[in-house]
XYZ file of C-alpha atoms in Angstrom:
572
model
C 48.949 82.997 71.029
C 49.004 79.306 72.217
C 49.459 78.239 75.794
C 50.547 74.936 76.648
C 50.795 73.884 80.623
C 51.601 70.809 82.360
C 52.741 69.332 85.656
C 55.636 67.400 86.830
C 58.306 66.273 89.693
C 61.404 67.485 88.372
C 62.340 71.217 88.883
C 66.358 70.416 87.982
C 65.425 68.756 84.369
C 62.886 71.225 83.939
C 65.125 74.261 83.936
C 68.252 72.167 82.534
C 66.030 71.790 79.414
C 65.248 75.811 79.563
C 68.624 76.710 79.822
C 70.257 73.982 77.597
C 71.657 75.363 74.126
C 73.251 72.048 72.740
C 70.155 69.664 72.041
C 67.841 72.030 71.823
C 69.236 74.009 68.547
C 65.968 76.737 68.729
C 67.445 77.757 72.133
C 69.482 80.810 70.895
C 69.552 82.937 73.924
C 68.153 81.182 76.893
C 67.948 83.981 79.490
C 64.861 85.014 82.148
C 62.757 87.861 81.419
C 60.417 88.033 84.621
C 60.172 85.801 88.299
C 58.340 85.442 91.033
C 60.093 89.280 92.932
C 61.986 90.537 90.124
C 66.061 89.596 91.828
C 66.044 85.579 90.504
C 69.609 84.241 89.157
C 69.555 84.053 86.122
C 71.897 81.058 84.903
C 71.799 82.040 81.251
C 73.848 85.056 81.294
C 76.587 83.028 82.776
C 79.519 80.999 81.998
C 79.134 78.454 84.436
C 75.500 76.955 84.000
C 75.970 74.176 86.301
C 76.722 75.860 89.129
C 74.505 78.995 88.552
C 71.274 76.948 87.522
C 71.255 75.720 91.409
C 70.444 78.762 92.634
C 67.172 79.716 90.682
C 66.425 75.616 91.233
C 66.856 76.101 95.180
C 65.029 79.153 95.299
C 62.233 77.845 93.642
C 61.988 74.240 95.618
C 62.550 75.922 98.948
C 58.656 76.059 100.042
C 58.113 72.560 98.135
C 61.151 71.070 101.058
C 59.194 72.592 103.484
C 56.245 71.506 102.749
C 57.478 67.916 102.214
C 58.692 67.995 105.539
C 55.071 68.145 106.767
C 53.898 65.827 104.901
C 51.865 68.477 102.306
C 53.811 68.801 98.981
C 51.318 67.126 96.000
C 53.525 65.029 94.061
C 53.867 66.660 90.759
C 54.942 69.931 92.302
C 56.471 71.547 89.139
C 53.789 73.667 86.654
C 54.958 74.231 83.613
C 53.207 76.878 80.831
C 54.308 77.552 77.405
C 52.915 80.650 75.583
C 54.169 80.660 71.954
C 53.222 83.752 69.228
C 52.443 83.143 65.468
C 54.779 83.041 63.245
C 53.236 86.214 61.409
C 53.348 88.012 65.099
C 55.781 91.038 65.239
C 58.734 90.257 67.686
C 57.923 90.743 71.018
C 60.596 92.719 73.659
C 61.451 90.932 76.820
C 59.675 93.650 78.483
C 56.246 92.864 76.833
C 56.816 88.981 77.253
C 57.679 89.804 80.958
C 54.127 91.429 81.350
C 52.158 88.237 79.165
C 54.009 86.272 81.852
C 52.875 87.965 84.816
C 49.117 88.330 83.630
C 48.906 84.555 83.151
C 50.419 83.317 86.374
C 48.064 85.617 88.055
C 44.873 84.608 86.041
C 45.793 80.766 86.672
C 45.973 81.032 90.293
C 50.187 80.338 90.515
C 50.917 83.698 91.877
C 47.646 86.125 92.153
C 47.922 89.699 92.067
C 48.572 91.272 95.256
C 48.881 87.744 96.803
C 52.083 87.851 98.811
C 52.323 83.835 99.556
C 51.679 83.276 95.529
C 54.178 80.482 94.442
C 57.155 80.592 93.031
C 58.234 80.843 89.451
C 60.150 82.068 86.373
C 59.797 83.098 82.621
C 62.472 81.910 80.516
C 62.500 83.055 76.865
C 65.433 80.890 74.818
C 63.735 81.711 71.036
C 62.546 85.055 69.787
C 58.797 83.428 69.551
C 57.359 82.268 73.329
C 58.554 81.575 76.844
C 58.296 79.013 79.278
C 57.255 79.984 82.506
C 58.441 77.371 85.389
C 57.127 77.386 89.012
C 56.367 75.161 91.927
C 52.916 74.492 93.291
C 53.716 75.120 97.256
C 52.668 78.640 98.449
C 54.277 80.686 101.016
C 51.893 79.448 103.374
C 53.155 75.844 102.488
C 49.500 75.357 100.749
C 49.482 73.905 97.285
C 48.029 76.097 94.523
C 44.358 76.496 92.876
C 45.115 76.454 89.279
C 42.151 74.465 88.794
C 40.917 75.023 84.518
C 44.377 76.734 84.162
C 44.654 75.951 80.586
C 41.079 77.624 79.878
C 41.729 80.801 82.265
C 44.862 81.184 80.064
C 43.059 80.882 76.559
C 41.196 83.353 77.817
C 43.371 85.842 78.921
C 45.185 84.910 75.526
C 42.623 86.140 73.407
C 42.744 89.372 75.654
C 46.312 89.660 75.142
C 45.982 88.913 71.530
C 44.034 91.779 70.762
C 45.920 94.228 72.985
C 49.111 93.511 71.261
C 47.970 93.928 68.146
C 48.775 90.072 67.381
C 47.350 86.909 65.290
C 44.132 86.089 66.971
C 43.931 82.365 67.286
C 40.894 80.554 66.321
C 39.674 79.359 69.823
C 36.903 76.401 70.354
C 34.736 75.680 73.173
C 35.846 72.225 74.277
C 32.995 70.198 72.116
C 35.512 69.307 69.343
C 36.478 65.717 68.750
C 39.894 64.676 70.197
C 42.713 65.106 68.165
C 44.650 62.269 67.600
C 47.684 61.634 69.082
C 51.066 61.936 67.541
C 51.858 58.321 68.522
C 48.777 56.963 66.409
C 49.543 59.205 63.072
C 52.548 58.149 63.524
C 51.405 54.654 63.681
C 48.825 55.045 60.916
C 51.841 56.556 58.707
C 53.659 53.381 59.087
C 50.358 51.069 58.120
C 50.439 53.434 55.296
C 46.456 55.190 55.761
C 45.633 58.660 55.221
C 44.344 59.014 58.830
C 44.485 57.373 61.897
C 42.316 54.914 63.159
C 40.699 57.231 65.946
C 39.542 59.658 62.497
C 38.744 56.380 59.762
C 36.219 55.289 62.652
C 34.713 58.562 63.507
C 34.069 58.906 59.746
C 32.452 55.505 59.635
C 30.424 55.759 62.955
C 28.685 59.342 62.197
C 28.162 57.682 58.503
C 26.707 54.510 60.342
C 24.392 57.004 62.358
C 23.175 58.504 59.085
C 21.864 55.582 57.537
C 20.081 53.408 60.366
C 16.779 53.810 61.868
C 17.237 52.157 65.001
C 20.316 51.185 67.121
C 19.841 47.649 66.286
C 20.346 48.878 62.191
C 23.371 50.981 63.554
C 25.363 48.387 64.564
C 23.937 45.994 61.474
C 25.388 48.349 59.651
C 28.679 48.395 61.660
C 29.294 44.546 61.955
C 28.863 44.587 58.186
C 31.739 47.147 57.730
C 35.154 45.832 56.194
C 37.819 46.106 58.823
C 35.512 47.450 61.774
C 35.197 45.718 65.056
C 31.883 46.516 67.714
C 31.629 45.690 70.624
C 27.908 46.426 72.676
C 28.679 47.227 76.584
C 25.786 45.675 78.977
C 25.355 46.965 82.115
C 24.358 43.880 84.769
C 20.443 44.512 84.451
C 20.739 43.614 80.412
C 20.527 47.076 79.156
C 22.793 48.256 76.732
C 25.524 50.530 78.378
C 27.327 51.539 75.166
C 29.227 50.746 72.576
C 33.092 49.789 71.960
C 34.525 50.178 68.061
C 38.094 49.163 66.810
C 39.612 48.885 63.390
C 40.879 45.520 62.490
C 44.318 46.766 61.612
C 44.774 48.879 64.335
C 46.894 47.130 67.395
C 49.023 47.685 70.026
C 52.648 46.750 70.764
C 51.463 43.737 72.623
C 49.243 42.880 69.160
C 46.192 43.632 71.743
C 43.180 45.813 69.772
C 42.912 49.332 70.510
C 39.235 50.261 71.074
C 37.741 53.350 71.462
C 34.156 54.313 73.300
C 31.625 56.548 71.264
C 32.359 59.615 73.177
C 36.004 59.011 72.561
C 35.875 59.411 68.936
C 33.209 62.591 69.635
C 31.080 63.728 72.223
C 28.147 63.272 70.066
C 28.942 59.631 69.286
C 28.292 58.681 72.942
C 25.485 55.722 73.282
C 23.387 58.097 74.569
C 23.458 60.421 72.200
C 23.119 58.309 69.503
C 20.065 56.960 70.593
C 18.435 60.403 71.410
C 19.242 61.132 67.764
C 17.237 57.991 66.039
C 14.461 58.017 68.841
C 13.997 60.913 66.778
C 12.981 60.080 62.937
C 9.389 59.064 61.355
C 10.195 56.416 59.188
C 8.180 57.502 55.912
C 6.274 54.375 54.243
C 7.396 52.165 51.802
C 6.326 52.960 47.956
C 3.383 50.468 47.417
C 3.294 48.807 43.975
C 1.957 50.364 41.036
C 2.412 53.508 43.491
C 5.304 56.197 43.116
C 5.690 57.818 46.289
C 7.179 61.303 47.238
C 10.818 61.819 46.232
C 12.895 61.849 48.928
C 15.720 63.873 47.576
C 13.078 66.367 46.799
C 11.783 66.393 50.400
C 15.297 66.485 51.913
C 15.934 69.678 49.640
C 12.664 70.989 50.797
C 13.703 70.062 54.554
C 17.355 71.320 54.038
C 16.166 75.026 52.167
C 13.939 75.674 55.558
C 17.269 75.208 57.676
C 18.680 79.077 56.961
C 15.244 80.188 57.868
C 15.105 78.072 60.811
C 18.735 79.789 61.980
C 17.201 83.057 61.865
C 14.655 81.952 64.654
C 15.554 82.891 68.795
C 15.135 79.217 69.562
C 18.631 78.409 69.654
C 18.392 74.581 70.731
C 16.511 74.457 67.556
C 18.933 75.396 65.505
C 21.785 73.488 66.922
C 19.339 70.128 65.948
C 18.880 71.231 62.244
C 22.735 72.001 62.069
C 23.566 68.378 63.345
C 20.565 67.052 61.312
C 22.112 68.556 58.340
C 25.236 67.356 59.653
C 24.002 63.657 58.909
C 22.835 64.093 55.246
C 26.575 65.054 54.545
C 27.408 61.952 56.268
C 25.073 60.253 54.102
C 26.105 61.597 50.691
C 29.078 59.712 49.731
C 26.698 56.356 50.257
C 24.367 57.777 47.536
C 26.884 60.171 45.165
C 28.709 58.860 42.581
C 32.338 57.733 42.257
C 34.140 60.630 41.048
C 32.352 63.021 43.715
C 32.729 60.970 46.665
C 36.092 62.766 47.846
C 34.936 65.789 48.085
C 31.629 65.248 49.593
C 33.724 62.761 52.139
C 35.618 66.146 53.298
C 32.481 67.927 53.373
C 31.111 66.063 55.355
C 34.477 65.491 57.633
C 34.575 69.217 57.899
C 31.334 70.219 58.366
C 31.631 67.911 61.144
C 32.948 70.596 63.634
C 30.267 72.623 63.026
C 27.174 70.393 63.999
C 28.099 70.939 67.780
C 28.483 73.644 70.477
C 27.554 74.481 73.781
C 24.228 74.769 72.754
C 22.111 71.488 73.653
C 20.250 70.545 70.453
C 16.811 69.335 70.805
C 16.385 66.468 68.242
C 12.927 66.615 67.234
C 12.964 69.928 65.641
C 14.941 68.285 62.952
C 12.776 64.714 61.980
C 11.882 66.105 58.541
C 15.441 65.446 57.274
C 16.638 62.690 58.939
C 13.265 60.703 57.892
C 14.319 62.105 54.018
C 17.487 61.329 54.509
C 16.787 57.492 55.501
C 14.695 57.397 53.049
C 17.484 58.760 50.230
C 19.676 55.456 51.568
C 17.288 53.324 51.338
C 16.262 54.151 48.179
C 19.899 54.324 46.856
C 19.937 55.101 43.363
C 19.274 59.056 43.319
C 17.546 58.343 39.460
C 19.522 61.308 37.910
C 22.554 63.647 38.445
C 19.716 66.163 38.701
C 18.214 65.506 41.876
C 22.145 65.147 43.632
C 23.136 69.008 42.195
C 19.626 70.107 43.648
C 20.112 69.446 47.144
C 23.885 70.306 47.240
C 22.890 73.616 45.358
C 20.579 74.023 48.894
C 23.283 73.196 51.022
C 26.083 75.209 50.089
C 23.088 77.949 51.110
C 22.711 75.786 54.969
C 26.349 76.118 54.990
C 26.732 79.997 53.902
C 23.628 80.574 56.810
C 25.404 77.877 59.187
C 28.722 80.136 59.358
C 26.922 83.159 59.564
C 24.798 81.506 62.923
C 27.981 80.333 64.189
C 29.449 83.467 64.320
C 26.749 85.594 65.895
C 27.755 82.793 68.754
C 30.928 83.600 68.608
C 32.273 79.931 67.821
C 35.208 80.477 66.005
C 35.872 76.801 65.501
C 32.667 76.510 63.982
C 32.990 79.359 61.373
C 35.903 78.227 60.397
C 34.541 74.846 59.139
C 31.453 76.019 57.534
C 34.362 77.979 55.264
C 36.361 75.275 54.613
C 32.992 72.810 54.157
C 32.116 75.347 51.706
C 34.851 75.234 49.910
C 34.068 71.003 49.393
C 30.455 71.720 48.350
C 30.763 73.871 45.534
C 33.360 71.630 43.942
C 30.824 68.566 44.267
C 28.371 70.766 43.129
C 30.002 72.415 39.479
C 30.712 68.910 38.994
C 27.194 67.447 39.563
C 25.212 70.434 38.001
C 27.192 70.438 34.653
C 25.134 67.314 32.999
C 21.945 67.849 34.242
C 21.909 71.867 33.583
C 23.726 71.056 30.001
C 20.563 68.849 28.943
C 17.880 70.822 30.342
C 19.479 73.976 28.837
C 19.535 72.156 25.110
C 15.645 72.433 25.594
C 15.036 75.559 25.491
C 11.764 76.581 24.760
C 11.145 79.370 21.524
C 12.065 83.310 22.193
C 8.605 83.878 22.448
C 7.689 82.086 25.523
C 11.271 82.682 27.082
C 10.445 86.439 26.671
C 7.119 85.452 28.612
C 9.353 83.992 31.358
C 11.635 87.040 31.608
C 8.538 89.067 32.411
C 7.178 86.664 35.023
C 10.933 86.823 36.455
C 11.105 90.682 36.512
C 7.946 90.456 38.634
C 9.078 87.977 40.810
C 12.999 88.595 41.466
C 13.236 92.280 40.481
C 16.677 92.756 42.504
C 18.363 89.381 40.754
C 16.513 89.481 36.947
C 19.503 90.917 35.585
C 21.646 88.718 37.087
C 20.024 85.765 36.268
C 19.147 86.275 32.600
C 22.986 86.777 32.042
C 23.637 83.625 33.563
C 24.668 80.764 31.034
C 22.166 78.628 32.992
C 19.159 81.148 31.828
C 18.553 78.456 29.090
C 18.032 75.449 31.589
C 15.981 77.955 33.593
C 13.193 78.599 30.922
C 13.492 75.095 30.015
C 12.558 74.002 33.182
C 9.500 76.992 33.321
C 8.195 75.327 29.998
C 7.931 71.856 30.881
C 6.733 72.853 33.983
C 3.805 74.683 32.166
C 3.411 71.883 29.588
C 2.456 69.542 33.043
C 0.101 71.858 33.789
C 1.128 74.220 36.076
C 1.122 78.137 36.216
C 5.156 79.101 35.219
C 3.893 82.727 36.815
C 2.987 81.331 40.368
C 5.107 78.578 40.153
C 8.640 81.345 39.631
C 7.192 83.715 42.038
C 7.095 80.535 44.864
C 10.201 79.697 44.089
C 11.292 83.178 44.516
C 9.477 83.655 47.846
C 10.851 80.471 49.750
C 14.249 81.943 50.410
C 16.148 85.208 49.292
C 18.416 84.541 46.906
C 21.255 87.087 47.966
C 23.657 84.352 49.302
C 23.331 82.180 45.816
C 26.217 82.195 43.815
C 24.330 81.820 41.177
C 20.978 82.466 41.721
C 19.644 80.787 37.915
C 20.926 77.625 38.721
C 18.887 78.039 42.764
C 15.654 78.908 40.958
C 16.012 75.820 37.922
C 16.364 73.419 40.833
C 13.310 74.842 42.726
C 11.543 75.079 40.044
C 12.133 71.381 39.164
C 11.306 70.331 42.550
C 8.202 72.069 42.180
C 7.190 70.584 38.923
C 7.403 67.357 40.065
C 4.358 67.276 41.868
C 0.980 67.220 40.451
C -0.419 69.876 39.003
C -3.421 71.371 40.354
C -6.328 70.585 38.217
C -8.497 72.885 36.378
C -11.358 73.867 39.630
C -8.708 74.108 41.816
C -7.087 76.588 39.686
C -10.040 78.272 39.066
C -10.890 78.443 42.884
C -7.400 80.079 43.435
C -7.941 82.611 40.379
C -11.444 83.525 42.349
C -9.687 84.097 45.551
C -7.389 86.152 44.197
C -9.782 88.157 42.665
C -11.692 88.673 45.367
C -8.788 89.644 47.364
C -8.435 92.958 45.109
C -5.297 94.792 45.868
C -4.065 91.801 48.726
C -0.439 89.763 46.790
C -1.609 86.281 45.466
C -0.950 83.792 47.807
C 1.818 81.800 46.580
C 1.114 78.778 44.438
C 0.576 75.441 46.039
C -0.431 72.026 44.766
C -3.883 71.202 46.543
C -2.124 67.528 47.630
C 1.184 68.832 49.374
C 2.037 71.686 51.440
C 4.676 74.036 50.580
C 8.506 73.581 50.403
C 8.933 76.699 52.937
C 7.011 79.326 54.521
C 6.220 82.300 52.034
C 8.174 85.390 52.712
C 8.064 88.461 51.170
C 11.322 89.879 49.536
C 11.240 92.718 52.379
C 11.571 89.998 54.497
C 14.154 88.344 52.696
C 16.408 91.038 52.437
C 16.468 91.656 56.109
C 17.713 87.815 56.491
């Protein structure tokens, strides 16, 4: 159920328009079902509405006169609610709409329960689907209402109602969504002939703007370098930036005036503040010298993004809210860096997705400077060098995502779920379209059946619950193909598929081949341990008898993720 309130001045035009049954073609039987004592006219079981609808009118105004009188009546005395079913609802009786209205002018604070001086007020149901409850603001006591947060005691007692009834149970937020826009600008942007309006294009291109820069002096380089995007900084008198205005070019009003809209306006985490909190908090990684290849930052924001679901599992809550918005801004980032043909989708991802990077929780930025540094690092380095590299970190966020709607719900924001679901939905279309080259030429390497029997055993050790599963897989061929050039680098296939294997279970993969080729490519890329480091490991190991070998690690990096056993995994 959906409950709509308001305020006015006009109790006569508020109940003509309840009653009326000629411009109003959904009003098919306009009649009361509930008021204030139970004994209110009702006008729409007569054949005179004129003259009838001045009774209920006069009966409800009479404490508002006397109030005036004094000098006490606020000036929008009439309150007007709205509670509307879904359309999948079962029809309600007038008798269980009568009792919805009763509990929800006594949660708002119109008329309490047990109050005697309560105001006012009526339910009028004129379609087989809601009601419209009227009422005036002055108490018996001639004092004006408390309905203060009426809208959110309502939700509430919505949801309540919802699952008493039996009915549709409405996907409620928590008041951090961005602001919808109106129907006067879609209507507008309709007539320009864009998608969206002008309140959504510069959301888009602010968070995408946030993404990319390093410092708020990049951000708005970025910005002023933007076709069709206006910025405007906001001093205060001491010289210190106070925010930021942004307008689209082709975006005016009637008066051909622009129409600009603050950070927090297009979301609240787009506030100056906010922003600047948010790149405060990066360490810019250092240029590749020449001669010199440096680490691969699409590697290291795969790394970075794999370590989120863990992260979620974690009691530190603010934590997780700044990985979630941190991951949040590598969507943003994508369509920069992805190319043509899977820019739409990832540009919905990333719109989606967009919902779910905030809460009530407060994140705490710092937690999450691995990615963002990767991810500056990805833009700045533009090219991604090979489809590869683009279906490897997708393939480890549609597994943020899966863990990101699972968080979301043990929070209970429903929002939120539902647009990890839908982002989902985005990502693994990107993704079967990016992984299809890079897996089809990796797989058309596959090493001899001897060694890829060798592999099978190694996998059978180290995924025992998913071997099956993955050697069915038409991407088993890329897998073993990446195991042998992995080997023919120098590393140990063995250790190097049971680390892949131990940074995260594998239960939420789709297709768990395709999780372990990427990993294992990551992997690869770095150097290979030489021969006394290997040998130092093998002595370890021995020594440690009976204890699991630690898992494999080149001697210059640390690992992708913290080790877990597949105990532990299966408990996540």
């Amino acid at each position: 159920m959906i409950a709509k309130i308001s305020s006015g001045k006009d109790t006569v035009g508020l109940i003509r328009y309840l009653f009326d049954t000629k411009k109003a073609k959904d009003h098919t039987d306009p009649h009361l079902v509930a008021s204030w004592d139970g004994f209110a006219p009702d006008p729409g079981r007569t054949d005179d509405f004129d003259a009838a609808k001045r009774l209920p009118v006069a009966d409800l105004d009479l404490h508002v006169k006397q109030a005036r009188r004094l000098g006490r009546a606020p000036e929008k005395h009439v309150w007007h609610c709205s509670v509307r079913a879904a359309e999948t609802d079962h029809r309600l009786s007038d008798e269980e709409w009568a009792g919805i209205a009763r509990r929800i002018v006594a949660i708002t604070g119109i008329a309490p329960d047990g109050d005697p001086d309560g105001c006012r007020w009526v339910a009028v149901r004129h379609a087989p689907d809601h009601i419209h409850i009227a009422a005036t603001k002055v108490r018996a006591d001639l004092r004006t209402a408390r309905h203060w947060n009426d809208y959110l005691t309502a939700d509430r007692e919505l949801a309540v109602i919802e699952k008493e009834y039996g009915l549709f149970q409405v996907v409620r937020g928590d008041r951090t969504a961005a602001k919808r826009p109106t129907r006067a600008e879609q209507e507008k942007a309709r007539r320009a002939g864009h998608d969206k309006p002008a309140r959504e294009r510069l959301r888009a291109t602010v968070r995408t703007a946030v993404a990319a820069a390093t410092s708020t002096e990049e951000f708005i380089h970025f910005l002023n370098h933007t076709d069709g995007v206006l910025v405007e900084v906001v001093y205060f008198p001491s010289g210190d930036v106070r925010g930021y205005k942004f307008a689209s070019e082709d975006t005016t009003t009637a008066d051909d005036e622009l129409v600009w809209f603050s950070g927090s306006e297009l979301a609240p985490d787009l506030s100056f503040p906010k922003i600047q909190e948010r790149l405060e908090n990066i360490d810019l990684q250092p240029a590749n010298q020449p001669g010199r290849r440096g680490p691969n930052p699409w590697h290291q924001a795969t790394a970075a993004a794999e370590r989120i679901p863990h992260r979620l599992d974690q009691p530190d809550e603010a934590a997780s809210q700044a990985h979630l918005a941190a991951f949040g801004e590598a969507l943003d980032a994508l369509p920069l860096l992805a190319p043509g043909p899977l820019r739409h989708q990832l540009r919905e991802a990333a719109t989606t997705f967009e919902r779910a990077t905030r809460s009530r929780i407060r994140a705490e930025h710092h937690h999450a400077r691995a990615l963002r540094s990767a991810v500056r690092a990805m833009v700045r380095e533009a090219d991604p060098r090979d489809g590869a590299v683009l279906a490897m970190f997708l393939d480890a966020a549609i597994l943020v995502v899966i863990a990101a709607a699972r968080w979301h719900q043990l929070h209970h924001h429903d929002q939120q779920v539902a647009a990890s679901h839908q982002t989902l939905l985005h990502l693994q279309a990107a993704y079967d379209q990016a992984a299809a080259t890079p897996l089809t030429a990796l797989a058309q390497r596959r090493p001899p059946q001897q060694t890829v029997d060798r592999h099978i055993r190694h996998l059978r050790q180290a995924a025992p619950e998913h071997a099956e599963q993955i050697i069915e897989d038409p991407a088993f061929d890329a897998l073993t193909a990446a195991l042998a050039e992995a080997e023919t680098a120098g590393h140990d296939p063995e250790q190097l598929l049971q680390q892949a294997a131990d940074q995260r279970a594998l239960d939420d993969a789709r297709r768990p081949a395709r999780v372990l080729t990427w990993r294992i490519q990551r992997l690869s890329a770095r150097r290979a341990p030489s021969t006394r480091a290997r040998a130092a490991q093998a002595r370890s190991t021995t020594r440690a008898g009976s204890a699991a070998p630690r898992p494999y690690a080149p001697d210059h990096t640390t690992t992708a993720a913290p080790a877990q056993s597949r105990s532990q995994a299966r408990r996540r």
